[in-house]
PDB file of C-alpha atoms and ligand atoms in Angstrom:
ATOM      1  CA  UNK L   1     121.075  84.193 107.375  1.00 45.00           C
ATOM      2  CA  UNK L   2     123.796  81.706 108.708  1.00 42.00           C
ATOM      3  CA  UNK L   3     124.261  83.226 112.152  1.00 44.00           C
ATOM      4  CA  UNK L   4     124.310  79.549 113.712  1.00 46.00           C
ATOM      5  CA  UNK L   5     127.843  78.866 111.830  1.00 47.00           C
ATOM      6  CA  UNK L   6     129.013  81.676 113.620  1.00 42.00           C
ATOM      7  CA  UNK L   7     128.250  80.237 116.964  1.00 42.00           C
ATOM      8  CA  UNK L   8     131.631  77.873 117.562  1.00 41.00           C
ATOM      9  CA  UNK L   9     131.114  76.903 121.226  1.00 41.00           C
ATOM     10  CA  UNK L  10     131.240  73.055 120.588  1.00 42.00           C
ATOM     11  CA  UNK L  11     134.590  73.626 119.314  1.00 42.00           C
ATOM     12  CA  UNK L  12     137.928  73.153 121.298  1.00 43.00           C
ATOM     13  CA  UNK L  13     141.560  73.746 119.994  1.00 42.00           C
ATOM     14  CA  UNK L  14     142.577  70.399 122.203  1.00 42.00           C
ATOM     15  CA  UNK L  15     140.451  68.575 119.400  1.00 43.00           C
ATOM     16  CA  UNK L  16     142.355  68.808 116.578  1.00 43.00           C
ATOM     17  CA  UNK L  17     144.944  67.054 118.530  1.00 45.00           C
ATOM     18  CA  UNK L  18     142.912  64.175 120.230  1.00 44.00           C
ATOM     19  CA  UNK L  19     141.047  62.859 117.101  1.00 42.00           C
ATOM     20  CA  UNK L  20     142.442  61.690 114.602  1.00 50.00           C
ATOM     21  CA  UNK L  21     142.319  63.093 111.022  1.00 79.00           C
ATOM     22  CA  UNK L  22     139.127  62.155 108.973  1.00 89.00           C
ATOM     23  CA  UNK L  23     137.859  63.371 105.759  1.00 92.00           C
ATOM     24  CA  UNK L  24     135.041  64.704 105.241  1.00 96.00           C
ATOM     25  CA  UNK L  25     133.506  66.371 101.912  1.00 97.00           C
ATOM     26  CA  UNK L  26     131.226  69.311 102.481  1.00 98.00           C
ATOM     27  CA  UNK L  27     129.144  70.039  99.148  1.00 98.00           C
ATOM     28  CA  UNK L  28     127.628  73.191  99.550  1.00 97.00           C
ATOM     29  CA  UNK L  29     126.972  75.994  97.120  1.00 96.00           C
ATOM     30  CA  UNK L  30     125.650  78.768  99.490  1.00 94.00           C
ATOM     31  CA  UNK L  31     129.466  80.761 100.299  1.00 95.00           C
ATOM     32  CA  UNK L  32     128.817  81.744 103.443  1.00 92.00           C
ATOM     33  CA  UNK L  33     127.022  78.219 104.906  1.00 93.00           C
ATOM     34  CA  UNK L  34     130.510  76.556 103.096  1.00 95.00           C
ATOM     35  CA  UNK L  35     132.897  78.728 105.011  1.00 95.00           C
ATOM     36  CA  UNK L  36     131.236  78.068 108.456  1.00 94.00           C
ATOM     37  CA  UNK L  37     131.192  74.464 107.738  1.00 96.00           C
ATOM     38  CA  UNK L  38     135.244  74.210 106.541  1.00 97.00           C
ATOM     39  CA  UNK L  39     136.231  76.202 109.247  1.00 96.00           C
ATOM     40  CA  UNK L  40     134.277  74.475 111.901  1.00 95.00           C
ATOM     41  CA  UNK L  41     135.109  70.672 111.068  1.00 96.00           C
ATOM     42  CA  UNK L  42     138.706  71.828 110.074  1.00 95.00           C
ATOM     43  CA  UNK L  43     138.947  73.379 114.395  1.00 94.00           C
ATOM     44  CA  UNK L  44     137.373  69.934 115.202  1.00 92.00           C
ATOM     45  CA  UNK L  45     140.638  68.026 113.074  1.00 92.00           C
ATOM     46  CA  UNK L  46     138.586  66.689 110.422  1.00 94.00           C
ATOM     47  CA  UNK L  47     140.859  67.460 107.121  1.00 94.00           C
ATOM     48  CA  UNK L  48     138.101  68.869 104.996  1.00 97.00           C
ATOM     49  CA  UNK L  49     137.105  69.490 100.516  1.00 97.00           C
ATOM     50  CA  UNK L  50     134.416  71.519  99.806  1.00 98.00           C
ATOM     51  CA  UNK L  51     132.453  71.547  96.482  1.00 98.00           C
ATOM     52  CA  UNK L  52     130.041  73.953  95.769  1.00 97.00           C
ATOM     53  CA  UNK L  53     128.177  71.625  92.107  1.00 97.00           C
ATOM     54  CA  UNK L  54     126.579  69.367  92.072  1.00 97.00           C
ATOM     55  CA  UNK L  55     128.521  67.117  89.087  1.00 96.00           C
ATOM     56  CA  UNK L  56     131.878  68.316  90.436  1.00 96.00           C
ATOM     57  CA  UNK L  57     130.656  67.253  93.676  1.00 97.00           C
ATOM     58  CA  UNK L  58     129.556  63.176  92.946  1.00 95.00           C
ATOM     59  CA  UNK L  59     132.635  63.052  90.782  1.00 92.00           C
ATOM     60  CA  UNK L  60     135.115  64.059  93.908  1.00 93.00           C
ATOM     61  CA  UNK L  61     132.826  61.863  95.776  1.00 92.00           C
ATOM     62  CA  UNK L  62     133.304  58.862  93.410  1.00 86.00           C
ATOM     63  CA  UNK L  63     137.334  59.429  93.078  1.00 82.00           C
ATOM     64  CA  UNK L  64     138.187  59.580  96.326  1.00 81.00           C
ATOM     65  CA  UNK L  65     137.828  58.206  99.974  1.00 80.00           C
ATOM     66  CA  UNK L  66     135.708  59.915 102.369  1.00 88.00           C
ATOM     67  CA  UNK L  67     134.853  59.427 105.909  1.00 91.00           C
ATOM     68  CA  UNK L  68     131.420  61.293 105.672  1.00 96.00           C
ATOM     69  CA  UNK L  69     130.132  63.445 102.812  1.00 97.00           C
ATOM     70  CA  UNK L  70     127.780  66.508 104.259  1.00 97.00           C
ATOM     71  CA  UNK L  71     125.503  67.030 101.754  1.00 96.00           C
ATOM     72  CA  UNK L  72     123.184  70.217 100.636  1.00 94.00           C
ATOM     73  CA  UNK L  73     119.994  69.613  98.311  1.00 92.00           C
ATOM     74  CA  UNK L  74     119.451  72.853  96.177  1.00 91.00           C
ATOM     75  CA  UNK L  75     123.092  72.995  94.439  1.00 94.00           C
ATOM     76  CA  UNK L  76     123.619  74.132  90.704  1.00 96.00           C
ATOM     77  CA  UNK L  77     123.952  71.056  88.369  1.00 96.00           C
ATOM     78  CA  UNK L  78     122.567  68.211  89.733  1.00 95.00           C
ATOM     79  CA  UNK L  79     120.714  68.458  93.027  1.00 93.00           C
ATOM     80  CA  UNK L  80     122.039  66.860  96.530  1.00 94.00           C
ATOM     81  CA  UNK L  81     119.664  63.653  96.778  1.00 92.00           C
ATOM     82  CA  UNK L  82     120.438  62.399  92.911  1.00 92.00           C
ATOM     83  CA  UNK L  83     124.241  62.532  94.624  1.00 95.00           C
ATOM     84  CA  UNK L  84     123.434  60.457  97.411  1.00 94.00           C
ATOM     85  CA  UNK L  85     121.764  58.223  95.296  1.00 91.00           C
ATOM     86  CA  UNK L  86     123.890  57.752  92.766  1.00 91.00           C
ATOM     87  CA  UNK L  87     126.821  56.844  95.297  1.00 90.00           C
ATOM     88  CA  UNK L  88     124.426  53.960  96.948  1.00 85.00           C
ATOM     89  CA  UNK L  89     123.960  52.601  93.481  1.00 83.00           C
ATOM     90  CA  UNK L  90     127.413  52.604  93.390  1.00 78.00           C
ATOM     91  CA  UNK L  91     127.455  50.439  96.528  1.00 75.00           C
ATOM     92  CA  UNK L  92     129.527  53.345  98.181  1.00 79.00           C
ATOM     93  CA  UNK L  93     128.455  52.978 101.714  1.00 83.00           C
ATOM     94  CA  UNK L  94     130.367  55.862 103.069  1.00 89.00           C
ATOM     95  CA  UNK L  95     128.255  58.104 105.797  1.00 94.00           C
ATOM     96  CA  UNK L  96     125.775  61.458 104.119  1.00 95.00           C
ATOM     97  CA  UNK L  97     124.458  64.037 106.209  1.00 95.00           C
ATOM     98  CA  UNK L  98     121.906  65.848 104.231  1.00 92.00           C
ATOM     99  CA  UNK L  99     121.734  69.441 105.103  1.00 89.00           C
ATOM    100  CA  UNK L 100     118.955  71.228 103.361  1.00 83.00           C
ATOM    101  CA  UNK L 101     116.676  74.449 103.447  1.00 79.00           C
ATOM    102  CA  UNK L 102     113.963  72.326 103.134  1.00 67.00           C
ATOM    103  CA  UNK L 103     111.458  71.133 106.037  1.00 68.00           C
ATOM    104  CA  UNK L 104     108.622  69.476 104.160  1.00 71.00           C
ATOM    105  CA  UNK L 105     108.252  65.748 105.392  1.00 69.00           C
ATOM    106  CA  UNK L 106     107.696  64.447 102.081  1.00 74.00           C
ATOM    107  CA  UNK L 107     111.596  65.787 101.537  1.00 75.00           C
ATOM    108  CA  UNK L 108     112.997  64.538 104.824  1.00 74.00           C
ATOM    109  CA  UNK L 109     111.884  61.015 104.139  1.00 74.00           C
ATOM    110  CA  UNK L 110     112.721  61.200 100.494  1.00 77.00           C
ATOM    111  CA  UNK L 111     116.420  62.011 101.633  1.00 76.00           C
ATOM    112  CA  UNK L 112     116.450  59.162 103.730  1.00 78.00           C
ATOM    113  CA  UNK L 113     115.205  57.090 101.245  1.00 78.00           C
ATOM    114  CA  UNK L 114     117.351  57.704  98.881  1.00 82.00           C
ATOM    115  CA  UNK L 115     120.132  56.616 100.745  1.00 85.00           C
ATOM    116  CA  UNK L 116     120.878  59.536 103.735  1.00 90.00           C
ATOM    117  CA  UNK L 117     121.749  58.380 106.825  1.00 89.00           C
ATOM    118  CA  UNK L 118     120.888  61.647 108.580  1.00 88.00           C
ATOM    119  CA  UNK L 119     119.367  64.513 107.524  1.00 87.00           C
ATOM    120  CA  UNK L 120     119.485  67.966 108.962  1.00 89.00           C
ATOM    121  CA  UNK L 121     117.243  71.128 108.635  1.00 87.00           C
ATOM    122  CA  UNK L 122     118.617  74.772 107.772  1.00 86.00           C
ATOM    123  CA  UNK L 123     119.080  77.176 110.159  1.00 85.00           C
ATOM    124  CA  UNK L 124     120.730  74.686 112.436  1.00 86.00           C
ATOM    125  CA  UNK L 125     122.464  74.479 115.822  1.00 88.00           C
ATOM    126  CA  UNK L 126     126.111  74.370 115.151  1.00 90.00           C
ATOM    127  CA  UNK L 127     127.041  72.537 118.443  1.00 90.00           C
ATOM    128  CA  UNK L 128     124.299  69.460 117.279  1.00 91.00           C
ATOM    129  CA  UNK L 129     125.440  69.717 113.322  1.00 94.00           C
ATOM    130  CA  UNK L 130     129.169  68.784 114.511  1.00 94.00           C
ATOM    131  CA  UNK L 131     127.837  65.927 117.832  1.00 92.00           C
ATOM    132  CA  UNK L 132     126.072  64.249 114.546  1.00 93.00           C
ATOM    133  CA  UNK L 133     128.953  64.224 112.212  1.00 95.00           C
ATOM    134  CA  UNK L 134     130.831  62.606 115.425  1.00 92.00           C
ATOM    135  CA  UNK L 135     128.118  60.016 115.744  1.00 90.00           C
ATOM    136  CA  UNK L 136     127.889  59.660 111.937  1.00 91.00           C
ATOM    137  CA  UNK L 137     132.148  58.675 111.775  1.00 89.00           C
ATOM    138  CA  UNK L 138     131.829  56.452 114.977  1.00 85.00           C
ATOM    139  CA  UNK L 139     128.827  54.416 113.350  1.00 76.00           C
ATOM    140  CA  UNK L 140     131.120  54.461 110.572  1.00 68.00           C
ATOM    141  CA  UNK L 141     134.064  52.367 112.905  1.00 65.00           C
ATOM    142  CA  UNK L 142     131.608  50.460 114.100  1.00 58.00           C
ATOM    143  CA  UNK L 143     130.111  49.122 110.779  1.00 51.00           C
ATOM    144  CA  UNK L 144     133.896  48.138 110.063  1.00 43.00           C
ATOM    145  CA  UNK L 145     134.417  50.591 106.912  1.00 42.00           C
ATOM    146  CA  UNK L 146     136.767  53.094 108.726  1.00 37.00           C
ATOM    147  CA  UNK L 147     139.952  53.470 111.061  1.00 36.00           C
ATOM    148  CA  UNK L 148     139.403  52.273 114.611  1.00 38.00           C
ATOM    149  CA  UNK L 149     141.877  54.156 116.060  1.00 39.00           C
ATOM    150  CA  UNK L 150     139.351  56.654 117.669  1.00 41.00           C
ATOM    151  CA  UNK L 151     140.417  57.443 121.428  1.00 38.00           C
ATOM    152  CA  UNK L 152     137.107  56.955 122.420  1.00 42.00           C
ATOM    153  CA  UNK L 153     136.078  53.935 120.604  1.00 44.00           C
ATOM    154  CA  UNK L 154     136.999  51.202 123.149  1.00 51.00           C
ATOM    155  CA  UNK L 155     134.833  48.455 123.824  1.00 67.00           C
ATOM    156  CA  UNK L 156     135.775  45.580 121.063  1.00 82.00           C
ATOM    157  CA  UNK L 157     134.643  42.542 122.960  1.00 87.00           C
ATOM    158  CA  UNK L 158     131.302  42.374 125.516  1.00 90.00           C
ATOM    159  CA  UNK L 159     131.169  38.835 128.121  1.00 91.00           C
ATOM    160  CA  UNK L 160     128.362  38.421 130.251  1.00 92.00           C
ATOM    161  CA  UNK L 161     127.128  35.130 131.513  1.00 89.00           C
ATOM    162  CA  UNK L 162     128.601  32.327 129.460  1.00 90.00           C
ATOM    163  CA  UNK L 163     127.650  34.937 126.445  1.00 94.00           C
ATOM    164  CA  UNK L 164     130.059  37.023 124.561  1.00 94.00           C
ATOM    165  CA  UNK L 165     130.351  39.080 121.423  1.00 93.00           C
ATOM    166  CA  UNK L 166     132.792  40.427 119.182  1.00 90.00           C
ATOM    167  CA  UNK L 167     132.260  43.902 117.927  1.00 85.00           C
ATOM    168  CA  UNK L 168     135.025  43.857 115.670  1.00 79.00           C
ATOM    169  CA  UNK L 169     133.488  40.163 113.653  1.00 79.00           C
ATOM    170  CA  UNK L 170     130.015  40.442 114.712  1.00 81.00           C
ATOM    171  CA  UNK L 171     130.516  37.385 116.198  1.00 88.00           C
ATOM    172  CA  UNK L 172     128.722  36.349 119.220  1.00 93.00           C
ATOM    173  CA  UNK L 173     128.548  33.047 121.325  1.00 95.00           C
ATOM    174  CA  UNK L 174     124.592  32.351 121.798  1.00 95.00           C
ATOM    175  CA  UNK L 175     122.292  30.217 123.434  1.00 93.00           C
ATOM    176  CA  UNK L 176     122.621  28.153 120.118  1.00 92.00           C
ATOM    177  CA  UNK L 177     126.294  28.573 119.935  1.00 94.00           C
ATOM    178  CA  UNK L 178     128.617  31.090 117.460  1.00 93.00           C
ATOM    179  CA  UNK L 179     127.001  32.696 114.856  1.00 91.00           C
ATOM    180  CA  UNK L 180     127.160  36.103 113.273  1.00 85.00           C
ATOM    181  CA  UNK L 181     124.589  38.617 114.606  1.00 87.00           C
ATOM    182  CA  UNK L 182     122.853  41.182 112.111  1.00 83.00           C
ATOM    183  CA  UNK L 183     124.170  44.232 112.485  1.00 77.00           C
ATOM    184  CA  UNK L 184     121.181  46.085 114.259  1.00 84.00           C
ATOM    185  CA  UNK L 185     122.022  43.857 117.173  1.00 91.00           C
ATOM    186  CA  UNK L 186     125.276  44.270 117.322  1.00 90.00           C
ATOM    187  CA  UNK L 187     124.525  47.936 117.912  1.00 88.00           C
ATOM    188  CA  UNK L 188     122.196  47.702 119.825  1.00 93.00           C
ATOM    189  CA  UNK L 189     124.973  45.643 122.108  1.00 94.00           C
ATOM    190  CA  UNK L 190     126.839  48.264 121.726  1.00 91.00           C
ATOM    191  CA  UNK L 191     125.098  50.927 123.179  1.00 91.00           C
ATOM    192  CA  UNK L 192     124.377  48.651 126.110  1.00 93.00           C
ATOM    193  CA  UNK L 193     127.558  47.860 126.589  1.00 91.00           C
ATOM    194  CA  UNK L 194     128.372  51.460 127.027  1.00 87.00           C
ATOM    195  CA  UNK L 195     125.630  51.492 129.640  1.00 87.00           C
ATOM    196  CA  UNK L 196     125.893  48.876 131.827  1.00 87.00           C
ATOM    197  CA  UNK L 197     123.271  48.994 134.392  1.00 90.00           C
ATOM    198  CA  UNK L 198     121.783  52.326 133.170  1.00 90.00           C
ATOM    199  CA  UNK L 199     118.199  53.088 131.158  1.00 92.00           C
ATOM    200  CA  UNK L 200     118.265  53.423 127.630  1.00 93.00           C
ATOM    201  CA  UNK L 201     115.720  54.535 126.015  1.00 91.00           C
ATOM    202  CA  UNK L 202     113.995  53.268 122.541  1.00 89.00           C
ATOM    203  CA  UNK L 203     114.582  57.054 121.171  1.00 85.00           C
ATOM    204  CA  UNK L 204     118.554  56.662 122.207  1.00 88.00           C
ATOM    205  CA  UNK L 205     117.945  53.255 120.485  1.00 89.00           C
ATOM    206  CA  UNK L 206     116.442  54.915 117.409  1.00 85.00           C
ATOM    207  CA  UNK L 207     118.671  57.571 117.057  1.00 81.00           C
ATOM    208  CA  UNK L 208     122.143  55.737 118.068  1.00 83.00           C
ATOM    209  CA  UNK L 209     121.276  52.631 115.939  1.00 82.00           C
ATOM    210  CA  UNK L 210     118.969  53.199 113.265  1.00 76.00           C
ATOM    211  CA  UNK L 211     119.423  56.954 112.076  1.00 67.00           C
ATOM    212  CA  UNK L 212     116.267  57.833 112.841  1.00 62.00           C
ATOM    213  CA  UNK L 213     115.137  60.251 115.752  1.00 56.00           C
ATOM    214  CA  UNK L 214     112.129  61.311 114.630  1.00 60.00           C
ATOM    215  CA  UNK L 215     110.995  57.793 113.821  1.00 60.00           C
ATOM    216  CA  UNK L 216     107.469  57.349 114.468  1.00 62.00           C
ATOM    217  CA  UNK L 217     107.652  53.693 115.222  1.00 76.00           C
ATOM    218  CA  UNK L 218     109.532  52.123 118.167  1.00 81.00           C
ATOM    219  CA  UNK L 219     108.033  49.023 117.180  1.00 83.00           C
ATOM    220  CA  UNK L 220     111.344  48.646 115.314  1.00 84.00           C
ATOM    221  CA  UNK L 221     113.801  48.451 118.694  1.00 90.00           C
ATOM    222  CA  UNK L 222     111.162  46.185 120.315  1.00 91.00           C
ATOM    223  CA  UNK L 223     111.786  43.752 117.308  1.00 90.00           C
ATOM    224  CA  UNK L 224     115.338  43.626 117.925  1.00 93.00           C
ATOM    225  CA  UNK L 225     115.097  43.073 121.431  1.00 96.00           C
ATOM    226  CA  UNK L 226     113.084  40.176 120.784  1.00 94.00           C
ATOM    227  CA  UNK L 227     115.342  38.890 118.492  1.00 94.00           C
ATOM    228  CA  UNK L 228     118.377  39.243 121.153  1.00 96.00           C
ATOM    229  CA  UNK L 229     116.785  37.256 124.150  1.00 96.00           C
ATOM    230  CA  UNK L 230     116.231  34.604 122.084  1.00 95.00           C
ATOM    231  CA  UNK L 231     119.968  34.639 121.225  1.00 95.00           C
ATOM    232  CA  UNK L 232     121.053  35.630 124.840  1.00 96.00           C
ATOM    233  CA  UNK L 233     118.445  35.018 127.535  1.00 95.00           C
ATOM    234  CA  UNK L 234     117.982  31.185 129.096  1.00 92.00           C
ATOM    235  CA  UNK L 235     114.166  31.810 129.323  1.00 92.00           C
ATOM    236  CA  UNK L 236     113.000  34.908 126.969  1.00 88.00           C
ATOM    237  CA  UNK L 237     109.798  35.388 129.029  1.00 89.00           C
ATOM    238  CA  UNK L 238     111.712  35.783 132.169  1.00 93.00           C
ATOM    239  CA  UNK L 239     115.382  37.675 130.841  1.00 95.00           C
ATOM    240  CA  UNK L 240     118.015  38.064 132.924  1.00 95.00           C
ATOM    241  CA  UNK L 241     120.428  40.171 131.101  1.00 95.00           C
ATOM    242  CA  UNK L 242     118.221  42.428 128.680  1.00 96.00           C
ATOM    243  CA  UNK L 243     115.566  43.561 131.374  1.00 95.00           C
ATOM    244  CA  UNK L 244     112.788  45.364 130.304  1.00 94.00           C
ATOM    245  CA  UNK L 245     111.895  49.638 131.503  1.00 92.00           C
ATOM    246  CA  UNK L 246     108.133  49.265 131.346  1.00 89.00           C
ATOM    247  CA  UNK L 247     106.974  52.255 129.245  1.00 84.00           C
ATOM    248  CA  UNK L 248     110.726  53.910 128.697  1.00 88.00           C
ATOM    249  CA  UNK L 249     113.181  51.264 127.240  1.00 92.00           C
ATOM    250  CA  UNK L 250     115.654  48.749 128.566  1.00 95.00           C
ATOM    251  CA  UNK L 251     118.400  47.975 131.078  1.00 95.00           C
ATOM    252  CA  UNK L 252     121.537  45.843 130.515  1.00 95.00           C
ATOM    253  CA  UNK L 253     122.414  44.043 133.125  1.00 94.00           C
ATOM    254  CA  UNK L 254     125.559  42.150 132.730  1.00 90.00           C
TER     255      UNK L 254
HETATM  256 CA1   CA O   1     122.003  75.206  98.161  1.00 78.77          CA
END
């Protein structure tokens, strides 16, 4: 029923040495699901709790610190998105993967709604379950909530032009000066700054920045863009830096 937990080919001893120690809460009540989780974030170094109810599970999530909380639905007690939602009422920002049996739209966005900030659908690949919890904690560094001292976490500070921005502040030096960019921008920075020179695509955009890969609007990264030539590019119309893939997405061109 669980084969895919079985399947540990993303995993490499040499990890548990290179990254360093995270927490992360699995809540899961289904034994066999719970075991191939634990054992496959514990190989990746991630120091790892499970809970397998639902009340035991929000209270460990309220008393202590978490890096990322993976999250099942159907659990005895109280049910998986009442958990997530309780913690954002409780202005706990930390990172929830929602892993559930479930596959009906109507749930997906409900789990997002309720506070998720990714949601994945049982069976599922093993390999993409753990490259999302990796994105999930580096999101987490970059929204300034968690360690920094991630190997592969490097680029703090981005200069171009007369332009530069801070990753660490969200400070940036504009067109109209220093101010503090939202943080959509900022990420969106960020993955260009990774890139420099190379296409990336509105679904990278989507997924990378706002959570979202199966969002049905790209409108969303378009708005963004907008928003960063007028804080970056001389003449918006004509940019220089944020260049425009007609059809695909966008190049940064430092
Ligand atoms: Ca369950």
């Amino acid at each position: 029923m669980s084969q895919p937990l079985a399947d540990s080919r993303a995993s490499h001893s040499a990890d548990a040495t290179a990254m360093p120690s995270r927490r992360v809460l699995v809540v899961e009540d289904e034994d066999a699901i719970a075991r191939g989780l634990v054992f496959n974030l514990e190989r990746k170094g991630y120091e790892v709790a499970l809970e397998v109810e639902g009340r035991s599970a929000l209270q460990r999530a309220q008393d202590e610190r978490w890096d990322l909380i993976v999250l099942d639905v159907q659990l005895p007690g109280i049910d998986g998105f009442r958990i997530c939602q309780q913690l954002r009422l409780d202005h706990d920002r930390v990172p929830i993967l929602i892993l559930t049996a479930r596959d009906q739209p109507d749930d997906i966005v409900y789990g997002l709604k309720t506070g998720a900030d990714d949601y994945m659908v049982k069976p599922f690949d093993l390999a993409e379950f753990l490259a999302r919890v990796e994105s999930l904690l580096r999101r987490q560094d970059w929204g300034g909530g968690g360690t920094t001292d991630d190997p592969s976490f490097e680029v703090e500070r981005l200069e171009f032009g007369d332009f530069w921005v801070d990753f660490k502040t969200y400070r940036a030096g504009t067109i109209t000066g220093e101010v503090e960019l939202p943080k959509k921008e900022l990420e969106v920075l960020r993955v260009f700054a990774e890139k420099p020179g190379e296409v990336v695509t509105r679904r990278e955009l989507l997924d990378r920045v706002w959570e979202l890969p199966n969002h049905p609007n790209e409108r969303v990264v378009d708005n963004v863009i907008v928003s960063l030539r007028k804080s970056f590019e001389v003449d918006s119309s004509d940019p220089r830096y944020i260049l425009s893939v007609r059809g695909v997405g966008y190049r940064f061109a430092p």
